[in-house]
Amino acid sequence: MKDSIEHIAINVADIDSAVEWYISSFDCELTAKTAQKAVISFANCKLVLVLPSIERQHTAFVKRDAATYGELTPRGNEAPSTYVSDPAGNIIKLFAG
């Protein structure tokens, strides 16, 4: 099975206005929301809107051998994960799958 994108996280200054814009602009669904983070589900991926003070922008993948890239650490109510950077410096979050 191929690896998959679990979610893409982008930083926003205002959770409520970002949620309103995405929901009104795309065929998607708000599936979780706190004061610091919101999750919007599309047909094939989740978009996480997050305040910059909480988490950095990143793309998260489900990868069978994620643990070979670093210790998988639980964060909040998420599955254990680790962070790496690609050659261009983009942040990649890896979940075991």
GROMACS .gro file of N, CA and C in nm, residues 7-88:
model
  246
    7HIS      N    1  -0.305   1.484   0.666
    7HIS     CA    2  -0.360   1.619   0.669
    7HIS      C    3  -0.254   1.720   0.628
    8ILE      N    4  -0.300   1.839   0.597
    8ILE     CA    5  -0.213   1.954   0.572
    8ILE      C    6  -0.250   2.058   0.676
    9ALA      N    7  -0.152   2.109   0.749
    9ALA     CA    8  -0.177   2.209   0.852
    9ALA      C    9  -0.124   2.344   0.804
   10ILE      N   10  -0.210   2.445   0.811
   10ILE     CA   11  -0.168   2.580   0.774
   10ILE      C   12  -0.196   2.674   0.890
   11ASN      N   13  -0.110   2.773   0.903
   11ASN     CA   14  -0.127   2.872   1.009
   11ASN      C   15  -0.225   2.979   0.965
   12VAL      N   16  -0.313   3.017   1.055
   12VAL     CA   17  -0.410   3.125   1.032
   12VAL      C   18  -0.410   3.216   1.154
   13ALA      N   19  -0.443   3.342   1.132
   13ALA     CA   20  -0.446   3.439   1.242
   13ALA      C   21  -0.576   3.431   1.321
   14ASP      N   22  -0.685   3.390   1.254
   14ASP     CA   23  -0.816   3.386   1.318
   14ASP      C   24  -0.888   3.257   1.277
   15ILE      N   25  -0.909   3.168   1.371
   15ILE     CA   26  -0.971   3.038   1.342
   15ILE      C   27  -1.111   3.055   1.284
   16ASP      N   28  -1.195   3.136   1.348
   16ASP     CA   29  -1.334   3.151   1.305
   16ASP      C   30  -1.346   3.205   1.162
   17SER      N   31  -1.270   3.310   1.129
   17SER     CA   32  -1.281   3.365   0.994
   17SER      C   33  -1.225   3.269   0.890
   18ALA      N   34  -1.120   3.195   0.925
   18ALA     CA   35  -1.064   3.097   0.831
   18ALA      C   36  -1.164   2.984   0.806
   19VAL      N   37  -1.227   2.934   0.913
   19VAL     CA   38  -1.328   2.829   0.898
   19VAL      C   39  -1.441   2.878   0.809
   20GLU      N   40  -1.490   2.997   0.837
   20GLU     CA   41  -1.601   3.052   0.757
   20GLU      C   42  -1.564   3.060   0.610
   21TRP      N   43  -1.442   3.105   0.580
   21TRP     CA   44  -1.400   3.117   0.440
   21TRP      C   45  -1.392   2.980   0.372
   22TYR      N   46  -1.329   2.884   0.434
   22TYR     CA   47  -1.316   2.751   0.372
   22TYR      C   48  -1.451   2.684   0.354
   23ILE      N   49  -1.537   2.692   0.454
   23ILE     CA   50  -1.668   2.627   0.446
   23ILE      C   51  -1.754   2.691   0.337
   24SER      N   52  -1.745   2.823   0.322
   24SER     CA   53  -1.826   2.890   0.219
   24SER      C   54  -1.764   2.881   0.080
   25SER      N   55  -1.634   2.852   0.071
   25SER     CA   56  -1.566   2.849  -0.058
   25SER      C   57  -1.552   2.710  -0.119
   26PHE      N   58  -1.559   2.605  -0.038
   26PHE     CA   59  -1.536   2.469  -0.085
   26PHE      C   60  -1.643   2.374  -0.034
   27ASP      N   61  -1.658   2.262  -0.102
   27ASP     CA   62  -1.748   2.156  -0.057
   27ASP      C   63  -1.671   2.072   0.044
   28CYS      N   64  -1.680   2.110   0.170
   28CYS     CA   65  -1.605   2.046   0.277
   28CYS      C   66  -1.687   2.054   0.405
   29GLU      N   67  -1.635   1.992   0.511
   29GLU     CA   68  -1.711   1.985   0.636
   29GLU      C   69  -1.620   2.013   0.756
   30LEU      N   70  -1.667   2.095   0.847
   30LEU     CA   71  -1.597   2.120   0.972
   30LEU      C   72  -1.617   1.998   1.061
   31THR      N   73  -1.507   1.930   1.098
   31THR     CA   74  -1.520   1.807   1.177
   31THR      C   75  -1.470   1.820   1.320
   32ALA      N   76  -1.395   1.926   1.350
   32ALA     CA   77  -1.349   1.950   1.487
   32ALA      C   78  -1.307   2.096   1.498
   33LYS      N   79  -1.328   2.154   1.617
   33LYS     CA   80  -1.289   2.294   1.635
   33LYS      C   81  -1.267   2.324   1.782
   34THR      N   82  -1.155   2.393   1.809
   34THR     CA   83  -1.127   2.449   1.940
   34THR      C   84  -1.092   2.596   1.918
   35ALA      N   85  -1.057   2.666   2.022
   35ALA     CA   86  -1.018   2.806   2.007
   35ALA      C   87  -0.884   2.820   1.934
   36GLN      N   88  -0.806   2.712   1.929
   36GLN     CA   89  -0.671   2.718   1.871
   36GLN      C   90  -0.654   2.641   1.742
   37LYS      N   91  -0.752   2.557   1.707
   37LYS     CA   92  -0.735   2.468   1.592
   37LYS      C   93  -0.871   2.427   1.538
   38ALA      N   94  -0.880   2.408   1.406
   38ALA     CA   95  -1.001   2.354   1.344
   38ALA      C   96  -0.959   2.253   1.239
   39VAL      N   97  -1.041   2.150   1.222
   39VAL     CA   98  -1.016   2.047   1.122
   39VAL      C   99  -1.130   2.050   1.022
   40ILE      N  100  -1.094   2.064   0.895
   40ILE     CA  101  -1.192   2.064   0.787
   40ILE      C  102  -1.164   1.943   0.700
   41SER      N  103  -1.267   1.863   0.676
   41SER     CA  104  -1.250   1.741   0.597
   41SER      C  105  -1.297   1.761   0.454
   42PHE      N  106  -1.212   1.721   0.362
   42PHE     CA  107  -1.243   1.718   0.220
   42PHE      C  108  -1.260   1.571   0.181
   43ALA      N  109  -1.288   1.544   0.056
   43ALA     CA  110  -1.311   1.407   0.011
   43ALA      C  111  -1.191   1.317   0.035
   44ASN      N  112  -1.070   1.370   0.020
   44ASN     CA  113  -0.951   1.284   0.027
   44ASN      C  114  -0.843   1.330   0.124
   45CYS      N  115  -0.870   1.434   0.202
   45CYS     CA  116  -0.767   1.486   0.291
   45CYS      C  117  -0.831   1.578   0.395
   46LYS      N  118  -0.761   1.600   0.504
   46LYS     CA  119  -0.805   1.696   0.605
   46LYS      C  120  -0.715   1.819   0.599
   47LEU      N  121  -0.775   1.934   0.620
   47LEU     CA  122  -0.703   2.059   0.632
   47LEU      C  123  -0.714   2.104   0.777
   48VAL      N  124  -0.600   2.126   0.842
   48VAL     CA  125  -0.599   2.171   0.981
   48VAL      C  126  -0.561   2.319   0.982
   49LEU      N  127  -0.650   2.400   1.035
   49LEU     CA  128  -0.625   2.543   1.051
   49LEU      C  129  -0.578   2.563   1.194
   50VAL      N  130  -0.461   2.618   1.212
   50VAL     CA  131  -0.403   2.624   1.346
   50VAL      C  132  -0.335   2.760   1.369
   51LEU      N  133  -0.345   2.809   1.491
   51LEU     CA  134  -0.276   2.932   1.526
   51LEU      C  135  -0.125   2.907   1.525
   52PRO      N  136  -0.046   3.003   1.474
   52PRO     CA  137   0.099   2.983   1.467
   52PRO      C  138   0.164   2.955   1.602
   53SER      N  139   0.105   3.004   1.709
   53SER     CA  140   0.164   2.982   1.842
   53SER      C  141   0.146   2.838   1.891
   54ILE      N  142   0.058   2.761   1.827
   54ILE     CA  143   0.028   2.625   1.868
   54ILE      C  144   0.110   2.522   1.792
   55GLU      N  145   0.118   2.538   1.660
   55GLU     CA  146   0.188   2.439   1.578
   55GLU      C  147   0.231   2.504   1.447
   56ARG      N  148   0.343   2.457   1.393
   56ARG     CA  149   0.393   2.510   1.267
   56ARG      C  150   0.320   2.446   1.149
   57GLN      N  151   0.322   2.516   1.036
   57GLN     CA  152   0.266   2.459   0.914
   57GLN      C  153   0.341   2.332   0.879
   58HIS      N  154   0.268   2.234   0.827
   58HIS     CA  155   0.332   2.108   0.789
   58HIS      C  156   0.236   2.025   0.703
   59THR      N  157   0.291   1.923   0.643
   59THR     CA  158   0.212   1.821   0.575
   59THR      C  159   0.236   1.691   0.650
   60ALA      N  160   0.126   1.623   0.684
   60ALA     CA  161   0.137   1.499   0.762
   60ALA      C  162   0.108   1.379   0.674
   61PHE      N  163   0.193   1.279   0.685
   61PHE     CA  164   0.180   1.156   0.608
   61PHE      C  165   0.161   1.037   0.701
   62VAL      N  166   0.090   0.937   0.654
   62VAL     CA  167   0.085   0.806   0.720
   62VAL      C  168   0.187   0.720   0.646
   63LYS      N  169   0.285   0.669   0.719
   63LYS     CA  170   0.395   0.594   0.658
   63LYS      C  171   0.426   0.472   0.745
   64ARG      N  172   0.428   0.356   0.683
   64ARG     CA  173   0.450   0.231   0.757
   64ARG      C  174   0.574   0.234   0.845
   65ASP      N  175   0.683   0.287   0.792
   65ASP     CA  176   0.810   0.285   0.865
   65ASP      C  177   0.842   0.421   0.929
   66ALA      N  178   0.741   0.493   0.972
   66ALA     CA  179   0.760   0.628   1.028
   66ALA      C  180   0.861   0.629   1.143
   67ALA      N  181   0.864   0.524   1.223
   67ALA     CA  182   0.954   0.519   1.339
   67ALA      C  183   1.102   0.520   1.299
   68THR      N  184   1.134   0.485   1.175
   68THR     CA  185   1.273   0.488   1.132
   68THR      C  186   1.324   0.632   1.116
   69TYR      N  187   1.234   0.729   1.116
   69TYR     CA  188   1.271   0.870   1.101
   69TYR      C  189   1.288   0.940   1.234
   70GLY      N  190   1.250   0.877   1.343
   70GLY     CA  191   1.262   0.937   1.476
   70GLY      C  192   1.160   0.877   1.570
   71GLU      N  193   1.177   0.907   1.698
   71GLU     CA  194   1.085   0.855   1.800
   71GLU      C  195   0.945   0.911   1.777
   72LEU      N  196   0.847   0.822   1.777
   72LEU     CA  197   0.707   0.863   1.760
   72LEU      C  198   0.653   0.904   1.896
   73THR      N  199   0.612   1.029   1.907
   73THR     CA  200   0.568   1.086   2.034
   73THR      C  201   0.420   1.122   2.028
   74PRO      N  202   0.340   1.081   2.127
   74PRO     CA  203   0.198   1.122   2.130
   74PRO      C  204   0.188   1.272   2.159
   75ARG      N  205   0.094   1.338   2.091
   75ARG     CA  206   0.070   1.481   2.113
   75ARG      C  207  -0.080   1.501   2.127
   76GLY      N  208  -0.123   1.536   2.245
   76GLY     CA  209  -0.266   1.558   2.268
   76GLY      C  210  -0.344   1.431   2.241
   77ASN      N  211  -0.451   1.444   2.162
   77ASN     CA  212  -0.534   1.327   2.129
   77ASN      C  213  -0.497   1.265   1.995
   78GLU      N  214  -0.381   1.304   1.938
   78GLU     CA  215  -0.337   1.248   1.811
   78GLU      C  216  -0.257   1.120   1.833
   79ALA      N  217  -0.248   1.042   1.728
   79ALA     CA  218  -0.162   0.924   1.728
   79ALA      C  219  -0.016   0.970   1.739
   80PRO      N  220   0.072   0.886   1.790
   80PRO     CA  221   0.214   0.922   1.800
   80PRO      C  222   0.271   0.958   1.662
   81SER      N  223   0.359   1.058   1.661
   81SER     CA  224   0.415   1.106   1.535
   81SER      C  225   0.555   1.160   1.559
   82THR      N  226   0.624   1.189   1.450
   82THR     CA  227   0.754   1.254   1.455
   82THR      C  228   0.760   1.358   1.344
   83TYR      N  229   0.851   1.451   1.356
   83TYR     CA  230   0.868   1.556   1.255
   83TYR      C  231   1.005   1.542   1.190
   84VAL      N  232   1.009   1.567   1.059
   84VAL     CA  233   1.133   1.575   0.983
   84VAL      C  234   1.119   1.693   0.887
   85SER      N  235   1.228   1.728   0.822
   85SER     CA  236   1.222   1.832   0.719
   85SER      C  237   1.270   1.773   0.588
   86ASP      N  238   1.207   1.817   0.479
   86ASP     CA  239   1.253   1.773   0.347
   86ASP      C  240   1.374   1.858   0.308
   87PRO      N  241   1.441   1.829   0.194
   87PRO     CA  242   1.561   1.904   0.157
   87PRO      C  243   1.538   2.055   0.141
   88ALA      N  244   1.415   2.097   0.114
   88ALA     CA  245   1.385   2.240   0.099
   88ALA      C  246   1.347   2.305   0.231
   0.00000   0.00000   0.00000
